mmCIF file of C-alpha atoms in Angstrom:
data_model
loop_
_atom_site.group_PDB
_atom_site.id
_atom_site.type_symbol
_atom_site.label_atom_id
_atom_site.label_comp_id
_atom_site.label_asym_id
_atom_site.label_seq_id
_atom_site.Cartn_x
_atom_site.Cartn_y
_atom_site.Cartn_z
ATOM 1 C CA MET A 23 -21.786 26.201 -13.451
ATOM 2 C CA SER A 24 -23.040 23.900 -10.657
ATOM 3 C CA HIS A 25 -22.952 26.833 -8.267
ATOM 4 C CA LEU A 26 -25.068 28.888 -10.639
ATOM 5 C CA ARG A 27 -27.497 26.004 -10.981
ATOM 6 C CA THR A 28 -27.813 25.823 -7.204
ATOM 7 C CA LEU A 29 -28.547 29.517 -6.961
ATOM 8 C CA LEU A 30 -31.225 29.318 -9.697
ATOM 9 C CA LEU A 31 -32.840 26.341 -7.989
ATOM 10 C CA ALA A 32 -32.897 28.175 -4.674
ATOM 11 C CA LEU A 33 -34.472 31.192 -6.366
ATOM 12 C CA VAL A 34 -37.224 29.041 -7.999
ATOM 13 C CA VAL A 35 -37.988 27.361 -4.693
ATOM 14 C CA ALA A 36 -38.170 30.712 -2.908
ATOM 15 C CA LEU A 37 -40.495 32.190 -5.570
ATOM 16 C CA THR A 38 -42.689 29.049 -5.412
ATOM 17 C CA LEU A 39 -43.036 29.228 -1.656
ATOM 18 C CA SER A 40 -43.761 32.974 -1.855
ATOM 19 C CA ALA A 41 -46.511 32.380 -4.446
ATOM 20 C CA CYS A 42 -48.033 29.647 -2.284
ATOM 21 C CA ALA A 43 -48.058 31.884 0.747
ATOM 22 C CA SER A 44 -49.592 34.824 -1.067
ATOM 23 C CA SER A 45 -52.367 32.692 -2.580
ATOM 24 C CA ALA A 46 -53.361 30.989 0.645
ATOM 25 C CA PRO A 47 -57.034 31.614 1.498
ATOM 26 C CA PRO A 48 -57.663 34.083 4.323
ATOM 27 C CA ASP A 49 -58.548 32.661 7.733
ATOM 28 C CA GLU A 50 -62.330 33.269 7.944
ATOM 29 C CA TYR A 51 -62.165 32.635 11.694
ATOM 30 C CA ALA A 52 -59.563 35.335 12.380
ATOM 31 C CA TYR A 53 -62.077 38.035 13.449
ATOM 32 C CA PHE A 54 -64.395 35.670 15.253
ATOM 33 C CA ASN A 55 -61.663 34.232 17.533
ATOM 34 C CA SER A 56 -61.051 37.592 19.071
ATOM 35 C CA PRO A 57 -62.461 37.993 22.609
ATOM 36 C CA ASN A 58 -64.017 41.205 21.276
ATOM 37 C CA MET A 59 -66.371 39.309 18.914
ATOM 38 C CA ARG A 60 -69.041 38.022 21.229
ATOM 39 C CA SER A 61 -72.087 40.315 21.056
ATOM 40 C CA VAL A 62 -74.235 41.636 18.254
ATOM 41 C CA LEU A 63 -76.552 44.603 18.061
ATOM 42 C CA VAL A 64 -79.198 44.112 15.347
ATOM 43 C CA LEU A 65 -79.975 47.420 13.655
ATOM 44 C CA PRO A 66 -83.290 48.177 11.995
ATOM 45 C CA PRO A 67 -83.287 46.978 8.379
ATOM 46 C CA ALA A 68 -82.977 49.504 5.573
ATOM 47 C CA ASN A 69 -85.996 49.131 3.361
ATOM 48 C CA ARG A 70 -85.676 49.343 -0.441
ATOM 49 C CA THR A 71 -89.047 47.722 -1.054
ATOM 50 C CA THR A 72 -92.516 49.256 -1.291
ATOM 51 C CA ALA A 73 -93.834 47.141 1.616
ATOM 52 C CA ALA A 74 -94.038 49.492 4.573
ATOM 53 C CA GLN A 75 -94.515 46.659 7.099
ATOM 54 C CA ALA A 76 -91.585 44.593 5.781
ATOM 55 C CA PRO A 77 -88.804 45.982 8.003
ATOM 56 C CA ASP A 78 -90.642 45.326 11.245
ATOM 57 C CA LEU A 79 -91.594 41.779 10.183
ATOM 58 C CA PHE A 80 -88.086 40.999 8.938
ATOM 59 C CA TYR A 81 -86.476 42.499 12.043
ATOM 60 C CA THR A 82 -88.267 39.973 14.288
ATOM 61 C CA SER A 83 -86.676 37.091 12.365
ATOM 62 C CA LEU A 84 -82.993 38.054 12.826
ATOM 63 C CA ALA A 85 -82.133 37.522 16.491
ATOM 64 C CA VAL A 86 -82.827 33.764 16.695
ATOM 65 C CA PRO A 87 -80.423 32.586 13.941
ATOM 66 C CA LEU A 88 -77.661 34.821 15.303
ATOM 67 C CA THR A 89 -78.172 33.396 18.818
ATOM 68 C CA ARG A 90 -78.102 29.855 17.451
ATOM 69 C CA ALA A 91 -74.860 30.684 15.693
ATOM 70 C CA GLY A 92 -73.275 31.289 19.068
ATOM 71 C CA PHE A 93 -73.424 35.041 19.640
ATOM 72 C CA TYR A 94 -75.045 37.135 22.374
ATOM 73 C CA VAL A 95 -77.704 39.240 20.730
ATOM 74 C CA PHE A 96 -78.964 42.389 22.405
ATOM 75 C CA PRO A 97 -82.768 42.225 23.048
ATOM 76 C CA SER A 98 -84.253 43.241 19.732
ATOM 77 C CA GLN A 99 -87.458 44.872 20.996
ATOM 78 C CA LEU A 100 -85.492 47.028 23.497
ATOM 79 C CA THR A 101 -82.944 47.954 20.835
ATOM 80 C CA GLN A 102 -85.696 48.913 18.385
ATOM 81 C CA GLN A 103 -87.537 50.946 21.017
ATOM 82 C CA LEU A 104 -84.425 52.823 22.075
ATOM 83 C CA LEU A 105 -83.620 53.755 18.474
ATOM 84 C CA ARG A 106 -87.261 54.752 17.765
ATOM 85 C CA ASP A 107 -87.156 57.008 20.774
ATOM 86 C CA GLN A 108 -84.412 58.796 18.865
ATOM 87 C CA GLY A 109 -86.524 58.954 15.716
ATOM 88 C CA ILE A 110 -84.687 56.117 13.934
ATOM 89 C CA ILE A 111 -87.046 53.731 12.233
ATOM 90 C CA ASP A 112 -85.105 52.752 9.162
ATOM 91 C CA GLY A 113 -81.532 51.335 8.988
ATOM 92 C CA ALA A 114 -80.783 53.709 6.134
ATOM 93 C CA GLN A 115 -80.777 56.543 8.720
ATOM 94 C CA LEU A 116 -77.749 54.901 10.357
ATOM 95 C CA GLU A 117 -75.610 54.388 7.254
ATOM 96 C CA SER A 118 -73.508 57.462 7.906
ATOM 97 C CA VAL A 119 -72.982 56.647 11.591
ATOM 98 C CA ASP A 120 -69.553 55.337 12.565
ATOM 99 C CA PRO A 121 -70.084 51.707 13.732
ATOM 100 C CA ARG A 122 -67.732 52.395 16.642
ATOM 101 C CA ARG A 123 -70.408 54.650 18.111
ATOM 102 C CA PHE A 124 -72.507 51.581 18.859
ATOM 103 C CA TYR A 125 -69.780 50.214 21.114
ATOM 104 C CA ASP A 126 -69.759 53.456 23.031
ATOM 105 C CA LEU A 127 -73.566 53.537 23.315
ATOM 106 C CA PHE A 128 -74.411 49.823 23.766
ATOM 107 C CA GLY A 129 -71.161 47.990 24.388
ATOM 108 C CA ALA A 130 -71.798 45.728 21.344
ATOM 109 C CA ASP A 131 -68.863 44.106 19.610
ATOM 110 C CA MET A 132 -70.597 43.997 16.235
ATOM 111 C CA VAL A 133 -73.633 45.448 14.522
ATOM 112 C CA LEU A 134 -75.734 43.545 12.030
ATOM 113 C CA GLN A 135 -76.789 45.774 9.140
ATOM 114 C CA THR A 136 -79.425 44.437 6.750
ATOM 115 C CA THR A 137 -81.132 45.810 3.651
ATOM 116 C CA LEU A 138 -84.358 44.473 2.336
ATOM 117 C CA VAL A 139 -84.330 44.464 -1.459
ATOM 118 C CA ALA A 140 -87.468 42.384 -2.136
ATOM 119 C CA TRP A 141 -90.692 41.685 -0.270
ATOM 120 C CA ASP A 142 -92.943 41.164 -3.198
ATOM 121 C CA THR A 143 -95.844 39.263 -4.694
ATOM 122 C CA SER A 144 -96.173 38.675 -8.399
ATOM 123 C CA TYR A 145 -98.809 37.242 -10.695
ATOM 124 C CA LEU A 146 -98.190 35.665 -14.092
ATOM 125 C CA VAL A 147 -101.612 34.884 -15.617
ATOM 126 C CA ILE A 148 -102.442 31.698 -13.645
ATOM 127 C CA GLY A 149 -99.134 31.621 -11.754
ATOM 128 C CA GLY A 150 -97.747 33.614 -8.901
ATOM 129 C CA SER A 151 -94.904 33.843 -6.397
ATOM 130 C CA VAL A 152 -93.897 35.520 -3.180
ATOM 131 C CA THR A 153 -90.248 36.608 -2.883
ATOM 132 C CA VAL A 154 -88.062 38.023 -0.086
ATOM 133 C CA ALA A 155 -84.438 39.031 -0.561
ATOM 134 C CA ALA A 156 -81.939 40.793 1.674
ATOM 135 C CA GLN A 157 -78.334 41.855 2.044
ATOM 136 C CA TYR A 158 -76.530 41.211 5.351
ATOM 137 C CA GLN A 159 -73.310 42.386 6.887
ATOM 138 C CA LEU A 160 -71.679 42.219 10.281
ATOM 139 C CA VAL A 161 -69.494 45.195 11.146
ATOM 140 C CA SER A 162 -66.959 45.363 13.977
ATOM 141 C CA THR A 163 -67.605 48.209 16.350
ATOM 142 C CA HIS A 164 -63.954 48.095 17.362
ATOM 143 C CA THR A 165 -62.432 48.605 13.936
ATOM 144 C CA GLY A 166 -65.304 49.628 11.669
ATOM 145 C CA GLU A 167 -64.477 46.714 9.350
ATOM 146 C CA VAL A 168 -67.036 44.452 7.648
ATOM 147 C CA VAL A 169 -66.235 40.984 9.032
ATOM 148 C CA TRP A 170 -68.957 38.990 7.240
ATOM 149 C CA GLN A 171 -71.547 39.590 4.548
ATOM 150 C CA ALA A 172 -74.125 37.673 2.547
ATOM 151 C CA ASN A 173 -76.912 38.104 0.005
ATOM 152 C CA GLU A 174 -79.906 35.790 -0.038
ATOM 153 C CA ARG A 175 -83.232 35.401 -1.799
ATOM 154 C CA GLN A 176 -86.154 33.108 -1.029
ATOM 155 C CA SER A 177 -89.235 32.478 -3.175
ATOM 156 C CA VAL A 178 -92.323 30.302 -3.092
ATOM 157 C CA ASN A 179 -94.617 29.445 -5.960
ATOM 158 C CA THR A 180 -98.220 30.338 -5.200
ATOM 159 C CA GLY A 181 -99.708 29.191 -8.536
ATOM 160 C CA GLY A 182 -102.942 27.217 -8.441
ATOM 161 C CA ASP A 183 -103.348 23.722 -9.851
ATOM 162 C CA SER A 184 -107.037 23.833 -10.666
ATOM 163 C CA SER A 185 -108.039 22.378 -14.040
ATOM 164 C CA SER A 186 -110.128 25.426 -14.939
ATOM 165 C CA LEU A 187 -108.664 28.825 -15.760
ATOM 166 C CA LEU A 188 -110.998 30.684 -13.335
ATOM 167 C CA GLY A 189 -110.265 28.152 -10.621
ATOM 168 C CA ALA A 190 -106.535 28.472 -11.115
ATOM 169 C CA LEU A 191 -106.793 32.277 -10.999
ATOM 170 C CA LEU A 192 -108.792 32.235 -7.784
ATOM 171 C CA GLU A 193 -106.487 29.656 -6.194
ATOM 172 C CA THR A 194 -103.391 31.581 -7.059
ATOM 173 C CA ALA A 195 -104.883 34.793 -5.630
ATOM 174 C CA LEU A 196 -105.881 32.999 -2.420
ATOM 175 C CA ASN A 197 -102.524 31.242 -2.023
ATOM 176 C CA THR A 198 -100.628 34.499 -2.547
ATOM 177 C CA ALA A 199 -102.879 36.495 -0.180
ATOM 178 C CA GLN A 200 -102.464 33.869 2.540
ATOM 179 C CA GLN A 201 -98.732 33.408 2.154
ATOM 180 C CA ASP A 202 -96.887 34.242 5.348
ATOM 181 C CA TYR A 203 -93.630 36.096 4.726
ATOM 182 C CA ILE A 204 -92.074 35.206 8.048
ATOM 183 C CA PRO A 205 -91.330 31.518 7.237
ATOM 184 C CA LEU A 206 -89.707 32.686 4.015
ATOM 185 C CA ALA A 207 -87.626 35.227 5.883
ATOM 186 C CA ARG A 208 -86.552 32.597 8.436
ATOM 187 C CA GLU A 209 -85.438 30.206 5.767
ATOM 188 C CA MET A 210 -83.592 33.014 3.998
ATOM 189 C CA ASN A 211 -81.855 33.883 7.271
ATOM 190 C CA ARG A 212 -80.952 30.230 7.880
ATOM 191 C CA ARG A 213 -79.248 30.027 4.521
ATOM 192 C CA ALA A 214 -77.450 33.378 4.954
ATOM 193 C CA PHE A 215 -76.115 32.643 8.442
ATOM 194 C CA SER A 216 -75.020 29.123 7.515
ATOM 195 C CA SER A 217 -71.862 30.746 6.128
ATOM 196 C CA LEU A 218 -71.129 32.540 9.391
ATOM 197 C CA PRO A 219 -68.371 31.001 11.546
ATOM 198 C CA HIS A 220 -69.605 29.711 14.911
ATOM 199 C CA GLY A 221 -69.572 32.249 17.691
ATOM 200 C CA PRO A 222 -67.978 31.656 21.134
ATOM 201 C CA TYR A 223 -71.214 30.456 22.733
ATOM 202 C CA HIS A 224 -71.773 27.711 20.165
ATOM 203 C CA PRO A 225 -70.869 24.171 21.316
ATOM 204 C CA ARG A 226 -68.890 23.626 18.116
ATOM 205 C CA PHE A 227 -66.871 26.809 18.415
ATOM 206 C CA ILE A 228 -63.142 26.287 17.996
ATOM 207 C CA SER A 229 -60.854 28.825 19.579
ATOM 208 C CA ALA A 230 -57.669 29.965 17.825
ATOM 209 C CA ALA A 231 -55.478 28.188 20.351
ATOM 210 C CA ALA A 232 -57.451 24.924 20.082
ATOM 211 C CA ARG A 233 -57.586 25.153 16.281
ATOM 212 C CA ALA A 234 -53.810 25.197 16.021
ATOM 213 C CA ASP A 235 -53.731 21.651 17.374
ATOM 214 C CA ILE A 236 -56.575 20.252 15.186
ATOM 215 C CA PRO A 237 -55.995 18.908 11.662
ATOM 216 C CA GLN A 238 -57.446 21.016 8.893
ATOM 217 C CA SER A 239 -59.801 18.241 7.773
ATOM 218 C CA GLU A 240 -61.398 18.102 11.230
ATOM 219 C CA GLN A 241 -61.723 21.918 11.291
ATOM 220 C CA ASP A 242 -63.609 21.760 7.975
ATOM 221 C CA ASP A 243 -65.967 19.122 9.407
ATOM 222 C CA ALA A 244 -66.725 21.351 12.370
ATOM 223 C CA ARG A 245 -68.020 24.204 10.211
#
């Protein structure tokens, strides 16, 4: 009986350890600790809005936050021009292209694919708002896998605070017309890329070898 009890206890312990191992969270740094995860090619945004100028404006806001995150970013204007020379002006035209082709053509380790889903102004009687929203994903050009993704939205209230109805209407219209989308896009990017692990050129980057010797609590503080 005691032998049976010992076997059952061993089985319970083994199952418990197995369950713990299978439920452990994935290492979000795994891809980014590879020596092949250093450079990013920013592709033209796919545009699902009615604002024709939105992709070009949004595109100009993407390189800086990626660079600050610790990655080498291919010169955006040159990339855009090279793709336009091939007749590519919208990221949707590249959706069927194997990401690994961009390594062959540019030598980039990852491509940033973005989709604009909102670049809008709206009026609600005496209120108004301006909204930008986008989907982001980084794709490895070595494996074709999505290694990071995010969805973000940023809005600003442009309603007037005049005491008269006409004054409020005019103030709302003026505020909305004068609202610059770029600061909204930059704030949206900041929030989106805040979830991206530090790249190898960031001063707080922790390599896989170094991370093995650092307590988990300190790793969390470094994010």
